mmCIF file of C-alpha atoms and ligand atoms in Angstrom:
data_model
loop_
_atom_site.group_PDB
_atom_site.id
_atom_site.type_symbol
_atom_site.label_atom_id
_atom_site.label_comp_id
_atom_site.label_asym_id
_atom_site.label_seq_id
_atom_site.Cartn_x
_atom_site.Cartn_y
_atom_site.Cartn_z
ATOM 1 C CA UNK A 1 48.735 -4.100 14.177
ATOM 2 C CA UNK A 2 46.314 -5.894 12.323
ATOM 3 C CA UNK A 3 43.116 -4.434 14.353
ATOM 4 C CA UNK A 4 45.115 -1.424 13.987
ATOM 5 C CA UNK A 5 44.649 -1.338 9.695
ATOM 6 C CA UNK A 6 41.186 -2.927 10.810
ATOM 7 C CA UNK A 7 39.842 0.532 12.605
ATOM 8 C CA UNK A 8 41.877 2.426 10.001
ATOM 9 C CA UNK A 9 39.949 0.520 6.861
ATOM 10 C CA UNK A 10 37.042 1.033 8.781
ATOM 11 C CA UNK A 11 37.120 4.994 9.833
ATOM 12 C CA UNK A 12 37.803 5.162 6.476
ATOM 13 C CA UNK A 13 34.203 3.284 5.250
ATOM 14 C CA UNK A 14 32.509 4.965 7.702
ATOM 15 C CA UNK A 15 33.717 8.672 6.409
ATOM 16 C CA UNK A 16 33.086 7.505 3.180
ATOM 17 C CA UNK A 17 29.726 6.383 3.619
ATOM 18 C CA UNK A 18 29.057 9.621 5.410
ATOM 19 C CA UNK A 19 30.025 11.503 3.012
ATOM 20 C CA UNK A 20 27.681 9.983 0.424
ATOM 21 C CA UNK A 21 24.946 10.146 3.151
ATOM 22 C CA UNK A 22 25.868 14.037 3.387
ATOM 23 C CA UNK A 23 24.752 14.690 -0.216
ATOM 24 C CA UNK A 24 21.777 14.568 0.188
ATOM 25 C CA UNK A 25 19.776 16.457 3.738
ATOM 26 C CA UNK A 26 19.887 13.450 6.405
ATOM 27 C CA UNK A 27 16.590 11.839 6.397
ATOM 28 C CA UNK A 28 14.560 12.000 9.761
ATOM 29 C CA UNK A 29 11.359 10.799 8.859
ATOM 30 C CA UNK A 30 9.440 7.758 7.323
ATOM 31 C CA UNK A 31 8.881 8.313 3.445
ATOM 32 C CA UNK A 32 5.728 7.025 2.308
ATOM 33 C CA UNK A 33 4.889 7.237 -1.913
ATOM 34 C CA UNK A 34 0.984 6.024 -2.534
ATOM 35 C CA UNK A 35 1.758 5.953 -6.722
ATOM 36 C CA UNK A 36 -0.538 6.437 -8.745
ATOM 37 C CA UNK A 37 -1.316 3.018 -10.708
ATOM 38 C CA UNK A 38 -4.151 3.658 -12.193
ATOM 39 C CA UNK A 39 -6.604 1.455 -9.440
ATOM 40 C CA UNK A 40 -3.728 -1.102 -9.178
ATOM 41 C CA UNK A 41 -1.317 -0.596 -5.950
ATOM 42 C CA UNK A 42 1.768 0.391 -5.175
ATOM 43 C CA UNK A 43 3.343 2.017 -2.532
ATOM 44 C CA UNK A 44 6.924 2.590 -1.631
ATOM 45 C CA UNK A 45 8.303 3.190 2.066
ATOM 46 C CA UNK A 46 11.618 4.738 2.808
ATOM 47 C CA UNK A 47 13.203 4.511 6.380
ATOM 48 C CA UNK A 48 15.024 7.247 7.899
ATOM 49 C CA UNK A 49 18.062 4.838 7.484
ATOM 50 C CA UNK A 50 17.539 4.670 3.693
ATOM 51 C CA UNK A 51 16.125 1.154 4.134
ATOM 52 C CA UNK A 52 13.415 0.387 1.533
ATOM 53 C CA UNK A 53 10.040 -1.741 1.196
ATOM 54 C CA UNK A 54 7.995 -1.893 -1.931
ATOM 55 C CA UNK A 55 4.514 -3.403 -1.502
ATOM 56 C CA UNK A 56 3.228 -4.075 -5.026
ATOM 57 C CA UNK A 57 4.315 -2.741 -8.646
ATOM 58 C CA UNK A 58 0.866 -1.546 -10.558
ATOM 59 C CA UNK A 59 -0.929 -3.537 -13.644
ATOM 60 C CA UNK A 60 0.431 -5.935 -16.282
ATOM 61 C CA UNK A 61 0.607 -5.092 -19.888
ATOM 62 C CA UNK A 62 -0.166 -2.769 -21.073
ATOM 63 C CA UNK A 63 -0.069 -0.369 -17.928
ATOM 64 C CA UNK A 64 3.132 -2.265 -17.090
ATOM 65 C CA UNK A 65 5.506 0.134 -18.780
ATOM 66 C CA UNK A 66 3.656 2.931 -17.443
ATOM 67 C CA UNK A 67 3.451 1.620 -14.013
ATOM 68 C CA UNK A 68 7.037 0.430 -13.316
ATOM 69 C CA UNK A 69 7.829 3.710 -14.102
ATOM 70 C CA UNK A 70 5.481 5.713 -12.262
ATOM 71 C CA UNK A 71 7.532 3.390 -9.396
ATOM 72 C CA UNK A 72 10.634 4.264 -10.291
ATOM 73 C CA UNK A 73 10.039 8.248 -10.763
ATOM 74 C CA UNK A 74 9.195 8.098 -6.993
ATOM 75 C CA UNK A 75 12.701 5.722 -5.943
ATOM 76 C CA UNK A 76 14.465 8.289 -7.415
ATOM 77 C CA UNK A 77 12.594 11.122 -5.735
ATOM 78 C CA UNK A 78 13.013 9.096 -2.789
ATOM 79 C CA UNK A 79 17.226 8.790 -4.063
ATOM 80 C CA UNK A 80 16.940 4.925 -3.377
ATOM 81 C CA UNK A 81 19.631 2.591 -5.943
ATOM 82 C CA UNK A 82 17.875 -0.369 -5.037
ATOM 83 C CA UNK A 83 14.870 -1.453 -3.689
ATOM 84 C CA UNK A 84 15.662 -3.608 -0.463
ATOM 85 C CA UNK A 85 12.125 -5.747 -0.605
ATOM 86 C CA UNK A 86 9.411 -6.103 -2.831
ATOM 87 C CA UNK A 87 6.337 -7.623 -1.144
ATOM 88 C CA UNK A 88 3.788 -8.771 -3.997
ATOM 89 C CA UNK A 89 0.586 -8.956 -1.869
ATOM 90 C CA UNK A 90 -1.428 -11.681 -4.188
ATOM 91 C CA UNK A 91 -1.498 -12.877 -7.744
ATOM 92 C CA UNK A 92 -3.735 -10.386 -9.259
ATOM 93 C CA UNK A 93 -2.446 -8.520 -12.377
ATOM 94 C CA UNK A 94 -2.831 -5.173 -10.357
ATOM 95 C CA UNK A 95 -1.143 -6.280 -8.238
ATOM 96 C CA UNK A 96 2.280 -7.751 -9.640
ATOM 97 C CA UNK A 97 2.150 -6.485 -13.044
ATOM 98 C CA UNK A 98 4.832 -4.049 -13.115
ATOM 99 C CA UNK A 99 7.635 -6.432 -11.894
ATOM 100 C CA UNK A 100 9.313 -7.759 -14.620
ATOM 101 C CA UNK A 101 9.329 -3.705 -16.099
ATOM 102 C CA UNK A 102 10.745 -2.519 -12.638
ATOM 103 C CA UNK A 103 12.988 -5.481 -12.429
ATOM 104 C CA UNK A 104 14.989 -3.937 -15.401
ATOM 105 C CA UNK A 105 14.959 -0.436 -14.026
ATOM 106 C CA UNK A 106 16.546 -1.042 -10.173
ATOM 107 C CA UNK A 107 17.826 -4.217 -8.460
ATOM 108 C CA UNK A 108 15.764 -5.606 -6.417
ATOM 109 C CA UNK A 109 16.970 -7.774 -3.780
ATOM 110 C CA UNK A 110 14.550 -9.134 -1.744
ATOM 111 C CA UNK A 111 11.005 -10.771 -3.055
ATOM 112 C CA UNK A 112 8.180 -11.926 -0.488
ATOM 113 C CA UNK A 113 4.838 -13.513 -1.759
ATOM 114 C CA UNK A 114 1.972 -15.689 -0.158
ATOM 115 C CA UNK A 115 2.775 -18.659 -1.949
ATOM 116 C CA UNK A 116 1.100 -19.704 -5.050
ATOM 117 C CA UNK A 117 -0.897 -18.602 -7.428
ATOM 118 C CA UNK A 118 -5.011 -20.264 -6.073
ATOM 119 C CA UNK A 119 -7.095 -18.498 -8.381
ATOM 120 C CA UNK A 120 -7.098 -19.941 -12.361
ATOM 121 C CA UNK A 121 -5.065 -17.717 -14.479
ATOM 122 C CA UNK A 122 -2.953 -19.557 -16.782
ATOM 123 C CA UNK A 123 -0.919 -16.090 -17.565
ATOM 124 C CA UNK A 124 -0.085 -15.638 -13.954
ATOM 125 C CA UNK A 125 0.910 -19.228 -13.802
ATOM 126 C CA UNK A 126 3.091 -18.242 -16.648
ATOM 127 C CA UNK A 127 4.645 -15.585 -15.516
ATOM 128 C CA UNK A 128 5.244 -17.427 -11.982
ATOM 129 C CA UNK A 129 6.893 -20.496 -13.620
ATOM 130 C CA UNK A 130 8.925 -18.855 -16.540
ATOM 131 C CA UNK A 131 9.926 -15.336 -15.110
ATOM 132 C CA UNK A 132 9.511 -15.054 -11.286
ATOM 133 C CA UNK A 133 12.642 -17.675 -10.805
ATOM 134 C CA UNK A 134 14.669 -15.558 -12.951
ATOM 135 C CA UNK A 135 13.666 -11.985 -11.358
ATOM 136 C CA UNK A 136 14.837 -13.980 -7.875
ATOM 137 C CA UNK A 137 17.873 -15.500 -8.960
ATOM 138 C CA UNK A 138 20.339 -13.092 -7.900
ATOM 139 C CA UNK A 139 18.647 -12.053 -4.859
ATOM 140 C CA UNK A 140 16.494 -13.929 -1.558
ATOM 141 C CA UNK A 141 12.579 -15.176 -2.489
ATOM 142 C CA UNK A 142 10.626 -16.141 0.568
ATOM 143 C CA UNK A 143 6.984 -16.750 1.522
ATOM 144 C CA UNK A 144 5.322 -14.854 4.467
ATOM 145 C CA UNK A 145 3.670 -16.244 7.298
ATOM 146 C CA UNK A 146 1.755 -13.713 9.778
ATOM 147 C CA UNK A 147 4.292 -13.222 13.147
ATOM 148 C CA UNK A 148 7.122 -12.569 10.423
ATOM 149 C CA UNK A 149 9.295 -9.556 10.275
ATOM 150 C CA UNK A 150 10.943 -7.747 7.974
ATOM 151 C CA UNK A 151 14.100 -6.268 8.762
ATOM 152 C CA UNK A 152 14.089 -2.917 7.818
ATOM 153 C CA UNK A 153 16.420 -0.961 10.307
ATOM 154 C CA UNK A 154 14.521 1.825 11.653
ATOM 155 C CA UNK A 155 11.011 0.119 11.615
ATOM 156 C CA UNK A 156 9.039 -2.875 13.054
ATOM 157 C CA UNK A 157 7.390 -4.409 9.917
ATOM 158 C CA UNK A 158 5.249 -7.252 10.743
ATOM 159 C CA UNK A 159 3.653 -9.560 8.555
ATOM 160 C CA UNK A 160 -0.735 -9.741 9.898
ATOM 161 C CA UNK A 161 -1.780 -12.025 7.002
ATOM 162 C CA UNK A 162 -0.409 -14.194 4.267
ATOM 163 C CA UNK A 163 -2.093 -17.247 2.466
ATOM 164 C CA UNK A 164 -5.227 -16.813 4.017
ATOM 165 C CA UNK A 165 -3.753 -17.314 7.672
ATOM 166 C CA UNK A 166 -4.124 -14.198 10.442
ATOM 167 C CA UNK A 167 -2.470 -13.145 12.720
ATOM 168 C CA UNK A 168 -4.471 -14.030 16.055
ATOM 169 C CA UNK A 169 -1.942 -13.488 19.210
ATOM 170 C CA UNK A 170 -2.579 -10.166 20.229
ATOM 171 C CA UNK A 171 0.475 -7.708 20.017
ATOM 172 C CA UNK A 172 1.721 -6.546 23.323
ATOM 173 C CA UNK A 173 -0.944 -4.734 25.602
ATOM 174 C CA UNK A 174 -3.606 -5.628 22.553
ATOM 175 C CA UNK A 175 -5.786 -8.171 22.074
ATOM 176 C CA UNK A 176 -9.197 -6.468 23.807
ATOM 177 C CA UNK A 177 -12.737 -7.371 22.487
ATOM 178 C CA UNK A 178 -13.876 -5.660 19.290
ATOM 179 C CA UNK A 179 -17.091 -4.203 19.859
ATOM 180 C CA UNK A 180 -17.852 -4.405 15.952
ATOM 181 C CA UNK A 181 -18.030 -8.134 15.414
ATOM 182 C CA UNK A 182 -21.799 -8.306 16.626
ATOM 183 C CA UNK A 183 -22.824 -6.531 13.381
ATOM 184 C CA UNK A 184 -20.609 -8.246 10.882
ATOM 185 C CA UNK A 185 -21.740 -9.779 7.474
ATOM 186 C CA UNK A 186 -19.893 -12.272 5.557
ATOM 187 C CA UNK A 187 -19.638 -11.482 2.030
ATOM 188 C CA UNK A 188 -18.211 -13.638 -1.014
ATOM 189 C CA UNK A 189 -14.978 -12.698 -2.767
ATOM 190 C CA UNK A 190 -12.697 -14.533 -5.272
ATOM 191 C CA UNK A 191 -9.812 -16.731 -4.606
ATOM 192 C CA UNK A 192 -6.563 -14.547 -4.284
ATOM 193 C CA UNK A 193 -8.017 -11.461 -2.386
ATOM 194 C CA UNK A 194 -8.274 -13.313 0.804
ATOM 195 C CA UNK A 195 -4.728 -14.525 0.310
ATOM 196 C CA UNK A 196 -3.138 -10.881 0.926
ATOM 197 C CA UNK A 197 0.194 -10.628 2.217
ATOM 198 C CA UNK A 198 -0.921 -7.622 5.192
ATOM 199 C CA UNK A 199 1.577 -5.556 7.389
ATOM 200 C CA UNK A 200 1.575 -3.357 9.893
ATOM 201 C CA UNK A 201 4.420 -1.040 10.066
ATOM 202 C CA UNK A 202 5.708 0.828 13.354
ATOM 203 C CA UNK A 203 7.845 3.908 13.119
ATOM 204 C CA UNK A 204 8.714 4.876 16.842
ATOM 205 C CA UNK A 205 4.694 5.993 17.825
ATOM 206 C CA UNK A 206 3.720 6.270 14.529
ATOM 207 C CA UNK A 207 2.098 3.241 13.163
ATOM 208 C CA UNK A 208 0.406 2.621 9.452
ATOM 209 C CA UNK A 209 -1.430 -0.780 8.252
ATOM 210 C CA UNK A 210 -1.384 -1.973 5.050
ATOM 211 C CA UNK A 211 -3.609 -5.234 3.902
ATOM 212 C CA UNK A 212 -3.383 -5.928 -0.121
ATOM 213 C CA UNK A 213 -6.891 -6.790 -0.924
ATOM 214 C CA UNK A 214 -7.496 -8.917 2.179
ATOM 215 C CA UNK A 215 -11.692 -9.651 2.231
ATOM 216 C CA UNK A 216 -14.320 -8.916 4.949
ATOM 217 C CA UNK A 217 -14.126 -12.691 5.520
ATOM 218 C CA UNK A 218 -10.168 -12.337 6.662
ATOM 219 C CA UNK A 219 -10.858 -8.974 8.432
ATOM 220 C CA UNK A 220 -13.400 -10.780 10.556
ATOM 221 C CA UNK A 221 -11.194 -13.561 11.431
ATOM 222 C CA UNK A 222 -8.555 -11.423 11.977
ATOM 223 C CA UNK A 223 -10.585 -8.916 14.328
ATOM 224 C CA UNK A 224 -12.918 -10.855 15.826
ATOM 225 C CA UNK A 225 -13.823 -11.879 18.554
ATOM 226 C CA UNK A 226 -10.622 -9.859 20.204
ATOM 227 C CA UNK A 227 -8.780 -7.372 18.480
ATOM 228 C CA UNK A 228 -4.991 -8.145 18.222
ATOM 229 C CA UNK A 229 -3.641 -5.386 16.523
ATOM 230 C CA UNK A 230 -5.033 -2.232 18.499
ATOM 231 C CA UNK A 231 -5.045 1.411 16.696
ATOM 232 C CA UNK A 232 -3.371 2.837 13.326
ATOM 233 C CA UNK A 233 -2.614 6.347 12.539
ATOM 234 C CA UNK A 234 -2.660 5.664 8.932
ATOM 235 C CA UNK A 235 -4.667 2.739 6.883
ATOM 236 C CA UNK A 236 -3.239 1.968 3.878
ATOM 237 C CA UNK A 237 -4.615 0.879 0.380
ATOM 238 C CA UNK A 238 -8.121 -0.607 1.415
ATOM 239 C CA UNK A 239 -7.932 -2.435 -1.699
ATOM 240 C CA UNK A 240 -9.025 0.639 -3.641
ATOM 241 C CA UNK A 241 -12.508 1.038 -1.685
ATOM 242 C CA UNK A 242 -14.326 -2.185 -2.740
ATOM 243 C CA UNK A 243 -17.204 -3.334 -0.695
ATOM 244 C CA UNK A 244 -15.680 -6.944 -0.506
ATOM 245 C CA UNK A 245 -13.188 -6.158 1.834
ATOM 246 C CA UNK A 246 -13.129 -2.695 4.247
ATOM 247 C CA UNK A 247 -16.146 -3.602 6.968
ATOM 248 C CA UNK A 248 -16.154 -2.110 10.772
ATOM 249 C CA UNK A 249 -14.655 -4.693 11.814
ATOM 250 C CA UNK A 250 -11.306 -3.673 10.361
ATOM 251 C CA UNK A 251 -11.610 0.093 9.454
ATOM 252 C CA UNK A 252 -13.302 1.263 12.691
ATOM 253 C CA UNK A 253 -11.888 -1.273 15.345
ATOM 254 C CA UNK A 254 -8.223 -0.087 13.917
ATOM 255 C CA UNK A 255 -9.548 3.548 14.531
ATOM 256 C CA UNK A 256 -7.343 5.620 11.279
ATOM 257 C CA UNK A 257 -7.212 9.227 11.500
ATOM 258 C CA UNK A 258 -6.006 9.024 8.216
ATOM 259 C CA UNK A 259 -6.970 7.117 5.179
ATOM 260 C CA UNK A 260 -5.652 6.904 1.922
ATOM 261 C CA UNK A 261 -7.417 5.087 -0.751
ATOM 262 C CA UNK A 262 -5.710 3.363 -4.440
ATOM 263 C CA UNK A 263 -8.623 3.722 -6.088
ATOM 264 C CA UNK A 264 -9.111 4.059 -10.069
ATOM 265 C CA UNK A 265 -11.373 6.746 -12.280
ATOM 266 C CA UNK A 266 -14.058 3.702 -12.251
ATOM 267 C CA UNK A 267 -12.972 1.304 -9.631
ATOM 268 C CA UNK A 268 -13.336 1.070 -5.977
ATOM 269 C CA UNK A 269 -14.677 4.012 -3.667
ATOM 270 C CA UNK A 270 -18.087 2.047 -3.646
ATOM 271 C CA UNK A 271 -20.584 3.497 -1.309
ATOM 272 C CA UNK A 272 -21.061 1.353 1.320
ATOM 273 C CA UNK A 273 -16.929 1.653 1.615
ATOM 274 C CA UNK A 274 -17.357 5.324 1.544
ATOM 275 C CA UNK A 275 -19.745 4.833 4.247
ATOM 276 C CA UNK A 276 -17.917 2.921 6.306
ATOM 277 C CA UNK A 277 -14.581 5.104 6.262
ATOM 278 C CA UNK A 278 -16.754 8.503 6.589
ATOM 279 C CA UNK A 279 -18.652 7.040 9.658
ATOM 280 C CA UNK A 280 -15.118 5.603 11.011
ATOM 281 C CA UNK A 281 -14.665 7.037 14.873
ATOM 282 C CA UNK A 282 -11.866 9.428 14.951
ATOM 283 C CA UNK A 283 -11.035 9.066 11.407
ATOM 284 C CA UNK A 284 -10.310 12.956 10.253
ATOM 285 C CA UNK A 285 -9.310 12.618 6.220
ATOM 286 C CA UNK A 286 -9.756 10.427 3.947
ATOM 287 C CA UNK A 287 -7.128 10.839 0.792
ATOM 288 C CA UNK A 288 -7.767 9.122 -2.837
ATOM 289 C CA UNK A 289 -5.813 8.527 -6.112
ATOM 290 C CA UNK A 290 -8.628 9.009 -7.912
ATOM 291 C CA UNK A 291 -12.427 10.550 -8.033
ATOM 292 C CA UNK A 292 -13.965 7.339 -8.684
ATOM 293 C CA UNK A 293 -16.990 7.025 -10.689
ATOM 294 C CA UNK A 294 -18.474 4.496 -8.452
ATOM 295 C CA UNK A 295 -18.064 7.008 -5.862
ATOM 296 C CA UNK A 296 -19.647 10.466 -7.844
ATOM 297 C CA UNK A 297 -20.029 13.071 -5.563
ATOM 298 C CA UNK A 298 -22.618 11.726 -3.343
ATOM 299 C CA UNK A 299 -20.202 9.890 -1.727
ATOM 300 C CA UNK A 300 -16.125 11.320 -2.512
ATOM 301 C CA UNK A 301 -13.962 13.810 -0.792
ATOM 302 C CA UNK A 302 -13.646 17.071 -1.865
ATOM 303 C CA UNK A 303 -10.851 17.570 -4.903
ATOM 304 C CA UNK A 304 -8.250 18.523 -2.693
ATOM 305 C CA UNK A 305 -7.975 15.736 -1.325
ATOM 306 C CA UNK A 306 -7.673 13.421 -4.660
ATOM 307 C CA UNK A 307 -4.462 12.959 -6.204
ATOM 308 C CA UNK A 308 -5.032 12.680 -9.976
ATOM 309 C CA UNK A 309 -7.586 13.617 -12.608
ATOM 310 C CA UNK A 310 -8.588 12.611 -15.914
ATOM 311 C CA UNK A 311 -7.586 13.321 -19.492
ATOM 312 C CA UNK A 312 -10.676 14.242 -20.897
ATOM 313 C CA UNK A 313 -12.178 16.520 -17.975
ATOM 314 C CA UNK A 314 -15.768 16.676 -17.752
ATOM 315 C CA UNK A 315 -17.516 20.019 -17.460
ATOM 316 C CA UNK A 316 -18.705 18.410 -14.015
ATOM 317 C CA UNK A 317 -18.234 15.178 -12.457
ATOM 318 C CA UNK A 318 -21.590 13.171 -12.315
ATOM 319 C CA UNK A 319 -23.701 13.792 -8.623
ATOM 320 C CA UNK A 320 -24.953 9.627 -8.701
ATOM 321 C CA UNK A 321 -22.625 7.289 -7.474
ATOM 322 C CA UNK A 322 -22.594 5.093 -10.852
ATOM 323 C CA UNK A 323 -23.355 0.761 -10.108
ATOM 324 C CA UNK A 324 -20.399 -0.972 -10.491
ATOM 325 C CA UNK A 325 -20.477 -1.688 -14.393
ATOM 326 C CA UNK A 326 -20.707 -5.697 -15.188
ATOM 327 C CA UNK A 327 -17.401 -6.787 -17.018
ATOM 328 C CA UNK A 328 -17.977 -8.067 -20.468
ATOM 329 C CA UNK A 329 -18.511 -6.639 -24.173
ATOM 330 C CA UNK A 330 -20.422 -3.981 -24.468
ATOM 331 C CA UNK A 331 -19.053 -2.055 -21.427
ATOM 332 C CA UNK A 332 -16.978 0.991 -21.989
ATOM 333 C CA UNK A 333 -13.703 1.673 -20.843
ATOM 334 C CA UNK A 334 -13.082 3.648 -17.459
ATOM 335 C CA UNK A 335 -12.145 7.631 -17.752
ATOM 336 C CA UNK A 336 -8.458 7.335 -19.068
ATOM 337 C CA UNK A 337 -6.028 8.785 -16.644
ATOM 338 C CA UNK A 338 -2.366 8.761 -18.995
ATOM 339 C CA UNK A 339 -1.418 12.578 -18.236
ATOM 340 C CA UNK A 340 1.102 13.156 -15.786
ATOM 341 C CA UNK A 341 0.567 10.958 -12.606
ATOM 342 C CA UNK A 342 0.772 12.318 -9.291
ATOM 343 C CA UNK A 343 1.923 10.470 -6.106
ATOM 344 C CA UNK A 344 0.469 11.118 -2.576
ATOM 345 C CA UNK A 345 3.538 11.683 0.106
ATOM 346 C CA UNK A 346 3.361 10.732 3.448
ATOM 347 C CA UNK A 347 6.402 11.892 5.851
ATOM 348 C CA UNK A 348 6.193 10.487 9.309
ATOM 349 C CA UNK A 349 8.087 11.202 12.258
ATOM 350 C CA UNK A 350 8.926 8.829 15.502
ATOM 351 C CA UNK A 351 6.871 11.356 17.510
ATOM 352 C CA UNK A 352 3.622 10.077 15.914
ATOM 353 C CA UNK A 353 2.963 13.507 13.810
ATOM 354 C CA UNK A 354 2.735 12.799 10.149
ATOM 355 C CA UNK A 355 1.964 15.175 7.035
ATOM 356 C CA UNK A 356 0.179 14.069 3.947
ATOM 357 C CA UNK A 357 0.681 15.851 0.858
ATOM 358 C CA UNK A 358 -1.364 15.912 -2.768
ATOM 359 C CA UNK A 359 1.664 16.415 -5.259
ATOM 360 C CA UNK A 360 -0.934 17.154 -7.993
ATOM 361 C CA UNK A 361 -1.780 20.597 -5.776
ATOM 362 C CA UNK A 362 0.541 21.099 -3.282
ATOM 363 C CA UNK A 363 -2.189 20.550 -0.951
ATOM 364 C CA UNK A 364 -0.933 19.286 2.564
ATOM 365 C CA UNK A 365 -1.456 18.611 6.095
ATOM 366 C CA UNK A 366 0.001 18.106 9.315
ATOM 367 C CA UNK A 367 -1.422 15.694 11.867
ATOM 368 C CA UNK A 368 0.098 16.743 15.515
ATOM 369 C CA UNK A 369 1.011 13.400 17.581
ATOM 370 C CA UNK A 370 -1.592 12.716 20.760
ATOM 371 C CA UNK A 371 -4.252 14.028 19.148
HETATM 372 ZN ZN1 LIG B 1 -6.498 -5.048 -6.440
HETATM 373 ZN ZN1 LIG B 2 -6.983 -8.446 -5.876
#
């Protein structure tokens, strides 16, 4: 009798719950929102089995407003009520400045992190000692280690890099040398970038990368001498086209056809990135949030291709790529970008085929599996 009221109770869930599912048109595909936070990052991922994974929320104050809800216009495009994991890739106010702004606008119930904040900022340290615990309380906090998963049903989301640690056992059938690491060239960087949290995500054939800021220096150790990680379809972020992370060793060995780029009006989309994703074997678009001054026209894609403009346009957009401005007094603000912001939508399907699309234009395209 009692398993009897059991599978009753339960039929009756289950209808239920299918009946809220039937709403809305049954998702088939993997959801991916690149949002527009002004050269911060942020990008939102939506399973087929409404499953959801948040990797970064924009700038702190006072783009925080602004950016935490740039986040949340796309949840609700995306008809999430929660967001099931936040991953906050390092401790850089572009990073994890929305937060405590999106924190007030959906529950969040899941918050991964590298660890500590390395890298002196006494406002970060702030924010991790007085407010962090309290966004947390009411859900799970937990540090990633590369070989972790994430359990998002639907998808294999692996943690690659976390704290400065890489993932170095070679994924099944992986792990063959990586004909790039003969050419590499360490470079400096500051303390936090090489601390990204990285993942690789797998939908069914379809696989995307995603590495926070991680630095040449990580991508080397990563990468080299073997590579453990194989090919993407899509690479993610490439923390917004700086020349202190993105060398062959990562971009070409993982061998994107795709690339999409969180780049600001004035940040990131340096040249010698440009060069590197341009020259990248088999790569076949790359997408941007931005045209980036650093980039000018010597070296960007055409508009098409670029999600967001600027408030003030420009008769034309300079031909020099501009050098990347020393911070200090004296320099000028970046292009303002406060208009409407546009997201860039990638829909993936197990087969491997995936379609990007520029919500500023309308602009899209389909890349066919086995190509
Ligand atoms: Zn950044
Ligand atoms: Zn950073």
């Amino acid at each position: 009798m009692r398993s009897k009221i059991t599978l009753l109770v339960s039929a009756f869930l289950v209808s239920a719950s299918l009946l809220a599912a039937q709403t809305r048109t049954p998702r088939t595909t993997l959801d991916i929102y690149v949002i527009d936070v002004e050269g911060g990052n942020s990008v939102l991922f939506v399973a087929p089995s409404g499953g959801s994974v948040l990797i970064d929320t924009g700038n702190v104050a006072p783009g925080d407003v602004r950016d935490a809800g740039r986040i949340m216009d796309a949840a609700k495009d995306a008809g999430l009520t929660q967001i099931d994991h936040v991953i906050i890739t390092h401790w850089h106010g572009d990073h994890f400045g929305g937060l405590t702004e999106l924190a007030k606008l959906i529950p969040i119930k899941d918050f991964i992190d590298h660890g500590p904040n390395m890298q002196p900022a006494p406002q970060v340290d702030e924010f991790l000692q007085k407010t962090y615990p309290t966004l947390y309380a009411d859900a799970t906090h937990r540090v990633a280690k590369p070989g972790d998963t994430i359990p998002v049903p639907g998808l294999t989301w692996l943690i690659v890099s976390s704290a400065g640690e890489v993932l170095k056992s070679p994924l099944r059938g992986e792990g063959k040398p990586n004909p790039y690491c003969a050419s590499y060239k360490p470079t400096d960087a500051n303390i936090e970038d090489p601390l990204s949290v990285g993942s690789l995500i797998t939908f069914g054939k379809f696989r995307t990368i995603h590495l926070g800021d991680l630095t040449k220096n990580k991508e080397f150790a990563m990468m080299c001498p073997n590579n453990p990680i194989g090919t993407v379809d899509l690479f993610l972020g490439l923390h917004h086209g700086q020349s202190t992370s993105n060398s062959p060793v990562m971009v070409h060995a993982l061998h994107p056809r795709v690339a999409i780029m969180n780049d600001g009006t004035r940040k990131g989309g340096e040249p010698e990135t440009m060069q590197t994703i341009h020259s990248s074997p088999g790569l076949e678009d790359l997408w941007e949030m931005h045209f980036s001054l650093l980039s000018g026209q010597e070296y960007t894609v055409p508009g098409m291709f670029i999600a967001n403009t600027i408030d003030d346009q420009q008769p034309s957009m300079p031909i020099a790529a501009m050098p990347v401005p020393t911070p200090g007094p004296g320099v000028l603000p970046p292009p303002q970008h406060n208009g409407k912001a546009y997201w860039i939508k990638v829909s993936a399907q197990q087969d491997g085929t995936f379609t990007v699309t520029n919500t500023r234009n309308g602009f899209s395209k389909t890349y066919q599996s086995g190509k």
